[in-house]
Short mmCIF file of C-alpha atoms in Angstrom, two decimals:
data_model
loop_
_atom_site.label_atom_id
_atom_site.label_comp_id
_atom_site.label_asym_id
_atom_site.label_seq_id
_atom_site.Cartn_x
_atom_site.Cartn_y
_atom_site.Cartn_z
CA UNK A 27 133.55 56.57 16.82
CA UNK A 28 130.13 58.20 17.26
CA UNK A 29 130.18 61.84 16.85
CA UNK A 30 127.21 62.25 19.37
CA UNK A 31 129.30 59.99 22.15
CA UNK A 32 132.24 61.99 21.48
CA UNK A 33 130.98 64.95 22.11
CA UNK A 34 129.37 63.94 25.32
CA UNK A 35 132.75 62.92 26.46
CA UNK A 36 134.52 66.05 25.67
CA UNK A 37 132.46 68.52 27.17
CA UNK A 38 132.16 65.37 29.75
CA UNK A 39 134.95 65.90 30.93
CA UNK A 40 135.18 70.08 30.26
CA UNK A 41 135.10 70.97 34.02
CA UNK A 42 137.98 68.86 35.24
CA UNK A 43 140.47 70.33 32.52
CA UNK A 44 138.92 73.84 33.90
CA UNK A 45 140.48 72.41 37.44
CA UNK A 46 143.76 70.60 35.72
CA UNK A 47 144.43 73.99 33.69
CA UNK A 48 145.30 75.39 36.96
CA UNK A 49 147.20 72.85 38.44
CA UNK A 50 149.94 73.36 35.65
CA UNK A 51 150.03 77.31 36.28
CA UNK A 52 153.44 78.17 34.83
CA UNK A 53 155.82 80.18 37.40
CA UNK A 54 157.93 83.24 36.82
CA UNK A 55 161.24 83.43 36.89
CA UNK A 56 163.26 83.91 39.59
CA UNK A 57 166.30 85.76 38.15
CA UNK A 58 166.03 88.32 35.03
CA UNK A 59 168.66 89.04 32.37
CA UNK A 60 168.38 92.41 30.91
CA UNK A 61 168.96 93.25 26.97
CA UNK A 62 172.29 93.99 25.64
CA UNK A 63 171.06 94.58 21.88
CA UNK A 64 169.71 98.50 22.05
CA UNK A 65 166.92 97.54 19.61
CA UNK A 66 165.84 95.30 22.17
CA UNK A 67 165.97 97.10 25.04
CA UNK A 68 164.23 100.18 22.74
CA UNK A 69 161.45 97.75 21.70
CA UNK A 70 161.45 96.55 25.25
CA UNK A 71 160.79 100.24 26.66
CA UNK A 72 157.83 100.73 23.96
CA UNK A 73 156.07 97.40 24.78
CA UNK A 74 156.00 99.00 28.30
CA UNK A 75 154.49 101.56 27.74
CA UNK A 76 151.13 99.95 26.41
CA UNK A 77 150.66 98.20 29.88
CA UNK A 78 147.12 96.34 28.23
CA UNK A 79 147.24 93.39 25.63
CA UNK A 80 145.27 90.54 24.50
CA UNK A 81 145.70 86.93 24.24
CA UNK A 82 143.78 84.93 22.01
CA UNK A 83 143.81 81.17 21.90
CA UNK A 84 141.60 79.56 18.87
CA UNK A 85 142.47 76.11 17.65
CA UNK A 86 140.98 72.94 17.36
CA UNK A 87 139.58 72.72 20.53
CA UNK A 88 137.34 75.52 19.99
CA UNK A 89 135.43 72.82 17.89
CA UNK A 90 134.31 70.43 20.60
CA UNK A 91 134.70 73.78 23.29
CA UNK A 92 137.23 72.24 25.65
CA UNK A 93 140.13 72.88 27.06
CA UNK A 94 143.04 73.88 24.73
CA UNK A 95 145.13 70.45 23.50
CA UNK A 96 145.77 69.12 27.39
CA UNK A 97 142.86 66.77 26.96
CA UNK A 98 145.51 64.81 24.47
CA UNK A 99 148.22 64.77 26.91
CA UNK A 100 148.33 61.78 29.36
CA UNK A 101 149.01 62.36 32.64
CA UNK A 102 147.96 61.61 36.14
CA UNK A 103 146.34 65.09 36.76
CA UNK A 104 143.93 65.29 33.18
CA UNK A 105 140.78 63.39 32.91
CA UNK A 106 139.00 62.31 30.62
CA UNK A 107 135.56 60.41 31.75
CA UNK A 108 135.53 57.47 28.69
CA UNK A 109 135.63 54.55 27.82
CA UNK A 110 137.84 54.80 24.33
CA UNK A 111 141.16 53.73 24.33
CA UNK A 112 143.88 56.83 24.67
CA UNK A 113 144.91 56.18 21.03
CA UNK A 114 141.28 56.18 19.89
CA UNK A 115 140.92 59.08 21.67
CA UNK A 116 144.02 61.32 20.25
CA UNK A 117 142.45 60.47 16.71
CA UNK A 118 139.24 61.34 17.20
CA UNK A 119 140.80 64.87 18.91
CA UNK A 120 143.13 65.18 15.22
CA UNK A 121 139.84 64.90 13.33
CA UNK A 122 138.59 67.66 14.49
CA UNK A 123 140.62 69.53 11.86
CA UNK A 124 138.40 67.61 9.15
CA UNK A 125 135.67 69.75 11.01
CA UNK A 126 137.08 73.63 11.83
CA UNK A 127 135.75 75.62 9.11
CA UNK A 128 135.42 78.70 10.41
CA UNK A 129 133.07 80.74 8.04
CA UNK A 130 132.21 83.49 9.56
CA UNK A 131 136.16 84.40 10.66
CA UNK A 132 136.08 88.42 11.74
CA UNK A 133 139.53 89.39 13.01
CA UNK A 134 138.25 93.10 12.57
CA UNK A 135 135.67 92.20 15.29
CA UNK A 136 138.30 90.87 17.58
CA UNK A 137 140.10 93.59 17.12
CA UNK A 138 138.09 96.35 17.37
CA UNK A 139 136.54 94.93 20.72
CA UNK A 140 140.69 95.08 22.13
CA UNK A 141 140.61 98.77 21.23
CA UNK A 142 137.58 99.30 22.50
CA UNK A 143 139.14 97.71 25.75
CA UNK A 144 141.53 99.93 26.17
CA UNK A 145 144.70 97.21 24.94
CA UNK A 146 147.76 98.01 22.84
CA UNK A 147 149.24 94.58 21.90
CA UNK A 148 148.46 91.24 20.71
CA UNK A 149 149.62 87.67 21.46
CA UNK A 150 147.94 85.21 19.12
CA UNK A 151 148.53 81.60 19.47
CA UNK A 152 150.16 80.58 15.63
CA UNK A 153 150.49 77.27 17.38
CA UNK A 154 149.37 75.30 20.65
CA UNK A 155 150.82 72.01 21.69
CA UNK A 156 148.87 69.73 19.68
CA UNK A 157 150.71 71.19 16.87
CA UNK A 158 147.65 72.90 14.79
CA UNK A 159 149.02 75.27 12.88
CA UNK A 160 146.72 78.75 12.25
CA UNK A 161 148.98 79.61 9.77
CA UNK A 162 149.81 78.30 6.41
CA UNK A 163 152.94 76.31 7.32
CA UNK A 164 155.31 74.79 4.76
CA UNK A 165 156.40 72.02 7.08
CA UNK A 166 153.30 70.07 7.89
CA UNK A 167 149.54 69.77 6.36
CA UNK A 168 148.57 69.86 10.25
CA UNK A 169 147.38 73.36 9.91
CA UNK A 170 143.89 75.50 9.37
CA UNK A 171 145.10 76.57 5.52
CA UNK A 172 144.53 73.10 4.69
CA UNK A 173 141.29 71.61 6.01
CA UNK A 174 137.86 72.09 5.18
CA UNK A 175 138.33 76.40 5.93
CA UNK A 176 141.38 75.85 2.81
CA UNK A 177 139.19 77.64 -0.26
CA UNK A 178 138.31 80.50 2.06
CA UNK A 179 140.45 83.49 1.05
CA UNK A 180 141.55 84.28 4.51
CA UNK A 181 142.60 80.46 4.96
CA UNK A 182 146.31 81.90 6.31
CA UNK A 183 144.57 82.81 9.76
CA UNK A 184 147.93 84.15 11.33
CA UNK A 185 147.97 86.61 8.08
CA UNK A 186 144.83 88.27 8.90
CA UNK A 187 144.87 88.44 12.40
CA UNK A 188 147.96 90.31 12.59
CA UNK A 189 146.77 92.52 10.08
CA UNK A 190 143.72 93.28 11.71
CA UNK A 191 145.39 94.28 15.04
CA UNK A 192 148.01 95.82 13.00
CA UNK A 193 146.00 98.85 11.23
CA UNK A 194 144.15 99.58 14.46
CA UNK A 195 147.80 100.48 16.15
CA UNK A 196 148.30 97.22 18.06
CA UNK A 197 152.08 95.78 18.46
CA UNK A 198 152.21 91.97 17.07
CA UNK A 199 152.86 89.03 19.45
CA UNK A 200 153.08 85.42 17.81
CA UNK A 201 152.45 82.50 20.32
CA UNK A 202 154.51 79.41 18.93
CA UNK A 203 154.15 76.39 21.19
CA UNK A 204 158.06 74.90 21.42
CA UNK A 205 156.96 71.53 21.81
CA UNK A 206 154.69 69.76 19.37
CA UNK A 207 152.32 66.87 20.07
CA UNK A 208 151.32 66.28 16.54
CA UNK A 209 154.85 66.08 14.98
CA UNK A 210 156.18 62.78 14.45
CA UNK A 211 159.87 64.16 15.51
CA UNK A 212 158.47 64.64 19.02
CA UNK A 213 155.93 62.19 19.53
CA UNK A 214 156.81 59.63 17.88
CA UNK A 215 154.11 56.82 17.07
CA UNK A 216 156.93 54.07 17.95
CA UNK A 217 156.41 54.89 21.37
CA UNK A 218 153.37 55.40 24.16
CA UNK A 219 152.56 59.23 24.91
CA UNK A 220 153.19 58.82 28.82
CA UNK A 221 153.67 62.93 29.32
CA UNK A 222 154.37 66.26 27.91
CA UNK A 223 157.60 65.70 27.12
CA UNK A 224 158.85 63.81 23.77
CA UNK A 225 158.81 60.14 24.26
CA UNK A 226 162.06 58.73 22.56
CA UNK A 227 165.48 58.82 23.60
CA UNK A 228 167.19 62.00 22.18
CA UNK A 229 170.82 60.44 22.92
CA UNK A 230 169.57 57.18 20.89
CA UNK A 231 167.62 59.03 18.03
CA UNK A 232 170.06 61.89 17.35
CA UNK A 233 168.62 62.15 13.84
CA UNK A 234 165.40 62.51 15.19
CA UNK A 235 165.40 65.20 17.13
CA UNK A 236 167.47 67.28 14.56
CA UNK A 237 164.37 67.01 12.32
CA UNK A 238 162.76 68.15 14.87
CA UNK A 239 164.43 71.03 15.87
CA UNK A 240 164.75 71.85 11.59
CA UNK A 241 160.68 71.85 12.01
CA UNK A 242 160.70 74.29 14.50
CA UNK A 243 163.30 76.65 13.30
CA UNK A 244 161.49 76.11 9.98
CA UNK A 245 158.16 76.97 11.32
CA UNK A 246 159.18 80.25 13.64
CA UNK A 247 161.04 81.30 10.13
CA UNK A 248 157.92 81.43 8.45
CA UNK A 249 155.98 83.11 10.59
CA UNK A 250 159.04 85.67 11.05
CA UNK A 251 159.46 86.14 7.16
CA UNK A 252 155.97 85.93 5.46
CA UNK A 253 153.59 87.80 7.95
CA UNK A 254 154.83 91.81 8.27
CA UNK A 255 156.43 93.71 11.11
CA UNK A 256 156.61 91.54 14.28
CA UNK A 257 157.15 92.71 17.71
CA UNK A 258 157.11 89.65 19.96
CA UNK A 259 157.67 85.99 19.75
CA UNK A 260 156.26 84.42 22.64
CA UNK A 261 157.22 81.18 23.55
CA UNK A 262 155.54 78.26 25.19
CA UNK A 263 156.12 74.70 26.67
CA UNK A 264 159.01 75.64 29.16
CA UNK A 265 159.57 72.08 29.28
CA UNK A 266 161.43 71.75 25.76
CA UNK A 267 165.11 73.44 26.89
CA UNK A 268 168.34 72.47 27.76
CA UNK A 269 168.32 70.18 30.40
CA UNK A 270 170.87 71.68 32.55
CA UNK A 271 168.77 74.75 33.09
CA UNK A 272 166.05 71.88 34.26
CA UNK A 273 166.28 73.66 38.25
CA UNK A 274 163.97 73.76 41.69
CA UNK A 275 162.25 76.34 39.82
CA UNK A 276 161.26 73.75 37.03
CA UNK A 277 160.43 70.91 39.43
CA UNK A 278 157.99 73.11 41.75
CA UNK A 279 155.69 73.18 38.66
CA UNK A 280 154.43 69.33 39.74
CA UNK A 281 155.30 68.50 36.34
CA UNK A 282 156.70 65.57 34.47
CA UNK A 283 160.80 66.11 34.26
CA UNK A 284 162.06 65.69 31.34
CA UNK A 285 164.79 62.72 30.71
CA UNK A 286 167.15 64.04 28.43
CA UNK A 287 167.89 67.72 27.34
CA UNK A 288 165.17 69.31 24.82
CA UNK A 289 167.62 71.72 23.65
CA UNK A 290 166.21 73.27 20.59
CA UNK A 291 168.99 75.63 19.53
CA UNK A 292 167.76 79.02 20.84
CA UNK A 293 170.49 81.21 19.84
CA UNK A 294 170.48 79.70 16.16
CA UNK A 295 166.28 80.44 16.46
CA UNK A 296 166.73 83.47 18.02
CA UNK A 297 169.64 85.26 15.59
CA UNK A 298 167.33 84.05 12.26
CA UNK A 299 164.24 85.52 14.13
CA UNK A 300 165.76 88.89 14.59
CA UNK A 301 167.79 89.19 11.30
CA UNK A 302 163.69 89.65 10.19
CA UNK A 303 162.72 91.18 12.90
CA UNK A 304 165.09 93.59 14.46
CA UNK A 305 164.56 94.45 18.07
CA UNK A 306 162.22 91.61 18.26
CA UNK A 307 161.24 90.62 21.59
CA UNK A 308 161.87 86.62 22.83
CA UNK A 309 159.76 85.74 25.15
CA UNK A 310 161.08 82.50 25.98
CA UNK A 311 158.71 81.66 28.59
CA UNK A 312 160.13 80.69 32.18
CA UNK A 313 163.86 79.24 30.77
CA UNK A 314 165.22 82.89 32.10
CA UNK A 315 167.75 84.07 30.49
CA UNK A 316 168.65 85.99 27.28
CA UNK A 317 165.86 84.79 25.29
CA UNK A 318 163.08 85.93 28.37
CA UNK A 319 163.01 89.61 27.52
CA UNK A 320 160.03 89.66 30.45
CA UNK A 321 158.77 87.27 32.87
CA UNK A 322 155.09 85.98 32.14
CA UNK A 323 153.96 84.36 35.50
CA UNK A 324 150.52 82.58 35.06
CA UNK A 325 147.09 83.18 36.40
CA UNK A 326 148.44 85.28 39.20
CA UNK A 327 149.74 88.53 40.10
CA UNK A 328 153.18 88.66 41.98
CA UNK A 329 153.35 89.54 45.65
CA UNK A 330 155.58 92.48 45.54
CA UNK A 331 156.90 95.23 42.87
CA UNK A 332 159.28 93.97 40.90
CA UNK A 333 161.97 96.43 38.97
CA UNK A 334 162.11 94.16 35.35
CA UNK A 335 159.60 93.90 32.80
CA UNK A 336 156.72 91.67 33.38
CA UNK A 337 153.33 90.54 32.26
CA UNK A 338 150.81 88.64 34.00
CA UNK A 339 148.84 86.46 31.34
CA UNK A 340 145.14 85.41 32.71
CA UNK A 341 142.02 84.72 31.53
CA UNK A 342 138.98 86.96 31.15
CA UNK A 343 136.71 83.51 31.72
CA UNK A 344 137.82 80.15 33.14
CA UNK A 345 139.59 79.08 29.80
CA UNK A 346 141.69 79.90 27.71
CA UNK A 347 139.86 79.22 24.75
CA UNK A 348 136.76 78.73 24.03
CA UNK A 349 134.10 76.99 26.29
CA UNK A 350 130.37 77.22 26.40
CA UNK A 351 128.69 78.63 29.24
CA UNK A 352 132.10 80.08 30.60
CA UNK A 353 131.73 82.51 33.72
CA UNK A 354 133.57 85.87 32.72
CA UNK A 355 135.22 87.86 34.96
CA UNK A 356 133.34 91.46 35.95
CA UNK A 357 134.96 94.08 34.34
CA UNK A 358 135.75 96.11 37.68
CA UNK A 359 137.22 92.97 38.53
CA UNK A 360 139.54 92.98 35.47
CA UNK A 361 140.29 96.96 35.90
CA UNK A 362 141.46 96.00 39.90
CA UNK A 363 143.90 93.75 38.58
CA UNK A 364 145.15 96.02 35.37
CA UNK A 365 145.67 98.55 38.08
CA UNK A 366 147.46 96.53 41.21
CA UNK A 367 149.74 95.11 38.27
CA UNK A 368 150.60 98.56 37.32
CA UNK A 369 151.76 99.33 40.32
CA UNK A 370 153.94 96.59 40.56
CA UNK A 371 155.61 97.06 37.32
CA UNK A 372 153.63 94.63 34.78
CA UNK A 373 151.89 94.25 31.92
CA UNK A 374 147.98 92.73 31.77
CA UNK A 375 147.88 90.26 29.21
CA UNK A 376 143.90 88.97 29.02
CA UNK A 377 142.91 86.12 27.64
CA UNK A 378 140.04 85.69 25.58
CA UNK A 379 138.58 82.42 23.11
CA UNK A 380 137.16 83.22 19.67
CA UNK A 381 134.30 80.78 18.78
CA UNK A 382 134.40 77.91 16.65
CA UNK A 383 132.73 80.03 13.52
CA UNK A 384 135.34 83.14 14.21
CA UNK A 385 133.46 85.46 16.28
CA UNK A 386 133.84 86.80 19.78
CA UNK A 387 130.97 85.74 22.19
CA UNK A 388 128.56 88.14 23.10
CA UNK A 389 129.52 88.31 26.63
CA UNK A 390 132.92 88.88 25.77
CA UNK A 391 132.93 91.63 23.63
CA UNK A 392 130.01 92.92 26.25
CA UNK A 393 132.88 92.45 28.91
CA UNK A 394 135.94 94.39 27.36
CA UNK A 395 133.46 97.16 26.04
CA UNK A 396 132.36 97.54 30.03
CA UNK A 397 136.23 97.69 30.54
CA UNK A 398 137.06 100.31 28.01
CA UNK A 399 134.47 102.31 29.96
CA UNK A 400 137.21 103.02 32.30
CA UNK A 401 139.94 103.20 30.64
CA UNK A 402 139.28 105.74 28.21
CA UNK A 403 138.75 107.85 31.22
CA UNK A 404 141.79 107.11 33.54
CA UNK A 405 144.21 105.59 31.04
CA UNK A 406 146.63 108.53 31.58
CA UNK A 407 147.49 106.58 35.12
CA UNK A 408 148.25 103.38 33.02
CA UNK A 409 149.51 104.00 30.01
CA UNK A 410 153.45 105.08 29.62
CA UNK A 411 153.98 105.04 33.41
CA UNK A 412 156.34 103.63 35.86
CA UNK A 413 156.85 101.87 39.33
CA UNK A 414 157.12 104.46 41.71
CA UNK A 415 158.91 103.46 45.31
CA UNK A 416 155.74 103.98 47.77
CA UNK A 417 153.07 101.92 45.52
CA UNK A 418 150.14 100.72 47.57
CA UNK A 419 148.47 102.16 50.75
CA UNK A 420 145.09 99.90 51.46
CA UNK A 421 142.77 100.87 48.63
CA UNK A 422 144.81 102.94 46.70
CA UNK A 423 147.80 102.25 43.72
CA UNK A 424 150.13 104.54 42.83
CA UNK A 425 152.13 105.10 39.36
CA UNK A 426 153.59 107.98 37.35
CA UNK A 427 154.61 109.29 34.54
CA UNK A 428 158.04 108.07 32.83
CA UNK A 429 159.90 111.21 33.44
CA UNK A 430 158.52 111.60 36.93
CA UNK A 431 156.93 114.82 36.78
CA UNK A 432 153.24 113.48 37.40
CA UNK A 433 152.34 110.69 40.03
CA UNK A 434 148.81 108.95 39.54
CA UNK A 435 146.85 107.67 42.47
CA UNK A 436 144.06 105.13 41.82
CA UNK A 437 141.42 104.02 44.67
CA UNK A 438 139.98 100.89 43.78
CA UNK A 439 136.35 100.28 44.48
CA UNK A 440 134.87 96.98 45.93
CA UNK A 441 131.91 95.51 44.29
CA UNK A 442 129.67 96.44 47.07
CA UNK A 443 131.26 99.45 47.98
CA UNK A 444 129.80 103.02 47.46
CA UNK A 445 131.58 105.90 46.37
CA UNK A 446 133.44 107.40 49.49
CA UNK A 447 132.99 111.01 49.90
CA UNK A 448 136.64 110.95 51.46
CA UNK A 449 139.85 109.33 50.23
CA UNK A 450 142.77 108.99 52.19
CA UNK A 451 146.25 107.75 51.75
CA UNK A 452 150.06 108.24 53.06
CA UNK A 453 153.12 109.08 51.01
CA UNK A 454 153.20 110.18 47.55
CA UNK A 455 152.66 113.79 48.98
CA UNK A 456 151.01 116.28 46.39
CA UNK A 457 153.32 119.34 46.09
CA UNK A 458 151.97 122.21 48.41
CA UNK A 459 149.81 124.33 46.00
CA UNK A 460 149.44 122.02 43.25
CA UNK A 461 146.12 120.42 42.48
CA UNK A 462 144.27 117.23 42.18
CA UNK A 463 142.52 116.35 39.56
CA UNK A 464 139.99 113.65 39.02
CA UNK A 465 140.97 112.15 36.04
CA UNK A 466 137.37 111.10 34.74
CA UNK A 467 136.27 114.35 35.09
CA UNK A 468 139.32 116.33 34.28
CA UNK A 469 138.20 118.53 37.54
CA UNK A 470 140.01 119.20 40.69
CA UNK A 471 139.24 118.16 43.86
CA UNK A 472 139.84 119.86 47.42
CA UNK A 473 142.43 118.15 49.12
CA UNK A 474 144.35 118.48 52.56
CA UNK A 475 147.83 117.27 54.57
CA UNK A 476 146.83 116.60 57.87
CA UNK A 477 150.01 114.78 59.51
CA UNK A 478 151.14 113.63 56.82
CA UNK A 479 148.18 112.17 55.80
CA UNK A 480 146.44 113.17 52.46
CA UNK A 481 142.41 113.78 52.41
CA UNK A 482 140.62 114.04 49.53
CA UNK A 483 137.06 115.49 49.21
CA UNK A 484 134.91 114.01 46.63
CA UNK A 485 131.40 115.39 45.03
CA UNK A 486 129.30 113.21 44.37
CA UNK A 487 130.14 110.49 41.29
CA UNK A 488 128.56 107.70 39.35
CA UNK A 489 129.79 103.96 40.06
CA UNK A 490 132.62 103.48 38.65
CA UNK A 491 135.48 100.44 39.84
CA UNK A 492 138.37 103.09 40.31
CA UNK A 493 139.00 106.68 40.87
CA UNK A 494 142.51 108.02 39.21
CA UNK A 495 143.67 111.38 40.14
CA UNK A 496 146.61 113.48 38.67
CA UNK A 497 149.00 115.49 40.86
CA UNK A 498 152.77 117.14 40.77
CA UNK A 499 154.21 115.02 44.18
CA UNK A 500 156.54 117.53 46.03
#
C-alpha cells in the first residue's frame, strides 16, 4: 500500500492505543513464593538494593512511532481508523523491518542518561510480542541483525546494549515476550488472528506447539549463553502459561481467556537459564509462583506496603516506546513516586522509548538529568534501604537503612507548594540527642518532640520536589 496513507493511519490511530495501552494494565500478584535457591535469594537481596531501573522498549514500532506491537493484535478494545483489510494491515506492520535501520544507534547515550538519573538496573526488551527480535537470533530471520541495520557492526542490538549498561555498573535485565505474534508455531497463518492468544488447537496440533515451545527455549538460550553476565530475565505475555493457573486474578484483566493450556515448560526454561546464569532472577510476570522472583504490577503503585520484593514498571511519557510529541512526566513527579514506592517496599522501573535512529529524545534525557538532580543529593534514603513499620504520615515517607541503625524521612513537595519553614510528622521518633540532618545539605537542622509530635525547623532552601533527612530513631 501507499507509504504516505500508511503512515497517516498509524499515527491515525496513535492516541487510541495511548487509551487501549491502559486498558490491558497487567495486575500483581496476589500471593508471593519466596526463593529456595540461596543464589537467588542473594541476587534477589542485591537487586533490592538499587531501588531505580530503566526500561527500554525499541522495536519496530518505533518506525511508524506507535504503540508497541498491540496495533497487530485484533481485539475489541484496539483501533485502528482504516480502511485496509486486517491481513493487509499485519503486512504492512512486518515491513517495517525492511525499514529500521537505525544509524545513529548510541547505547552509551542511553546509558549514561540512566546514570545520570540516578538508576542501577536495566530491563531491555530482546523481544516484544510481534516477535522482532533485537538480537541476532538463530531461530528466525525476524530480527534487527538481519534487515537493512545487518552490515552495521553493532547489528546484535541486545549485545551492545547490555554492554553499555554493563561498564557503567548497571545489573542486566532481558525482556523476552513469551508469546510470539510473528512465529508461525503460535500464529499460525491457517487460522484468523481473533486475540492474543495462539489461534490453533494445542490438543489437535501437539506437534505444533512443541516447535513452538523448542523456539522459545531456543531463543531465551541464546540470549542466556551468547550475551555476558545476566541478572534478570523478565518475562512477558502472562497469558502463555498453564492453563490451570488461568484464576479470578487472570480474568479481572478484561482479557481474552485462553482455550487450552499455553504451558511452555518453565522449569525446563528456567533450569537451562540458570545453569548460565546462576542466581538469575525469573521474573515470570503475574503467573506467581517459583518463576516470579518479584511482583511487577503495571502503571500503578500498590495501596499498601507490602513485605516481598516488588517493582512498579511505568512510563516516563504516555508510551512505552516511542511516540512523537509524547507528554513526559515532570521530574518531581517521577521523584514522588520513586519515593512513596520506597516506602512501600518496591522497586521504580521507568520506562523510556529510544527513537527510530537510536537516540534518546531531547526531552527525555532533559527529564532523567532533572531527576538525577535529586537523587544524587538524597539517594542515601533510597538506595540499600528497607520498609520500616510506620511508613507514611501525610507528606512525609519513611525508610531506613538495611541494618536499622538509620531511618530516612522524606517530605514530598507539591508542584505549587513552597518550601515550608516547618515540617512535622508522628512516629519514627529521632533518638533524644541525636541530630537531623538535611541530606542535600549534609547540615543539621533544629528539631523538637512536642507530644509526640516531631517539628522540624528549616532555613531557607531552593525548590527542590523532596526534602530527605537522616536520623538515629530511638
Amino acid at each position: 500500500m501507499n507509504k504516505k496513507l500508511l503512515l497517516v493511519l498509524t499515527l491515525g490511530f496513535c492516541a487510541n492505543l495511548l487509551y487501549a495501552q491502559r486498558h490491558d494494565i497487567v495486575k500483581e500478584s496476589t500471593t508471593y513464593e519466596w526463593p529456595k535457591d540461596p543464589l537467588v535469594k542473594e541476587k534477589l537481596d542485591h537487586w533490592q538494593d538499587k531501588k531505580f531501573g530503566m526500561i527500554i522498549h525499541w522495536g519496530l514500532y518505533a518506525v511508524p512511532g506507535i504503540i508497541e506491537s498491540w496495533s497487530i493484535c485484533s481485539e475489541d478494545w484496539i483501533e485502528r481508523d482504516t480502511t485496509i483489510s486486517y491481513e493487509d494491515y499485519k503486512k504492512a506492520y512486518w515491513d517495517y523491518s525492511k525499514q529500521f535501520n537505525p544509524t545513529k544507534f548510541n547505547p552509551e547515550q542511553w546509558s549514561a542518561a540512566g546514570k545520570a538519573a540516578g538508576m542501577k538496573y536495566l530491563v531491555f526488551t530482546t523481544k516484544h510480542h510481534d516477535g522482532f527480535a533485537m538480537f541476532d537470533t538463530k531461530q528466525s530471520d525476524f530480527s534487527i541483525a538481519k534487515g537493512p541495520f545487518a552490515n552495521n557492526p553493532k547489528a546484535d542490538v541486545a549485545k551492545y546494549v547490555f554492554d553499555a549498561f554493563r561498564k557503567d555498573g548497571f545489573m542486566i535485565g532481558a525482556y523476552f515476550s513469551k508469546p510470539d505474534w510473528h512465529s508461525q508455531y503460535y500464529w499460525w497463518q491457517k487460522y484468523a488472528t481473533p486475540d492474543r492468544n495462539n489461534n490453533y488447537d494445542i490438543k489437535k496440533y501437539p506437534w505444533r506447539w512443541n516447535m513452538f515451545k523448542s523456539f522459545t527455549y531456543n531463543q531465551i538460550g541464546e540470549l542466556m549463553n551468547n550475551y555476558g553476565s545476566i541478572d534478570i530475565l523478565w518475562l512477558d505475555g502472562g497469558w502463555v502459561r498453564p492453563l490451570e493457573t488461568v484464576n479470578e486474578e487472570v480474568l479481572s484483566w478484561g482479557a481474552p481467556i485462553p482455550k487450552w493450556s499455553q504451558d511452555i515448560d518453565m522449569p525446563k526454561i528456567a533450569t537451562m537459564a540458570r545453569k548460565a546464569q546462576p542466581g538469575l532472577l525469573m521474573v515470570d510476570r503475574t503467573v506467581h509462583g517459583p518463576y516470579e522472583n518479584y511482583q511487577t504490577p503495571e502503571q500503578k503503585i500498590p495501596d499498601t506496603q507490602l513485605d516481598h520484593p516488588w517493582e512498579s514498571c511505568m512510563t516516563l511519557g504516555g508510551a512505552w516506546g516511542f511516540v512523537p510529541n509524547d507528554q513526559y512526566k515532570p521530574a518531581g513527579e517521577v521523584v514522588h513516586k520513586l519515593v512513596e514506592i520506597v516506602a512501600k517496599g518496591g522497586s521504580l522501573l521507568l520506562g523510556i522509548g529510544p527513537k527510530p535512529d537510536g537516540t534518546l529524545p531531547d526531552e527525555v534525557t532533559q527529564k532523567l538529568s532533572e531527576i538525577g538532580k535529586w537523587t544524587s543529593k538524597n539517594g542515601q534514603a533510597i538506595y540499600n534501604t528497607r520498609i520500616t513499620k510506620n511508613y507514611h504520615d501525610g507528606q512525609t515517607w519513611f525508610t531506613q537503612s538495611k541494618d536499622g541503625k538509620k531511618r530516612f524521612a522524606i517530605y514530598c513537595i507539591h508542584a505549587d507548594e513552597a518550601i515550608p519553614g516547618i515540617i512535622k510528622w508522628r512516629n519514627n521518633i529521632p533518638k533524644k540527642g541525636t541530630d537531623v540532618l538535611l541530606l542535600s545539605t549534609g547540615k543539621k537542622v533544629k528539631w523538637q518532640n512536642v507530644g509526640g509530635e516531631i517539628i522540624l525547623s528549616l532555613p531557607k532552601l531552593e525548590k527542590t520536589a523532596a526534602l530527605a533527612f537522616e536520623f538515629i530513631p530511638q
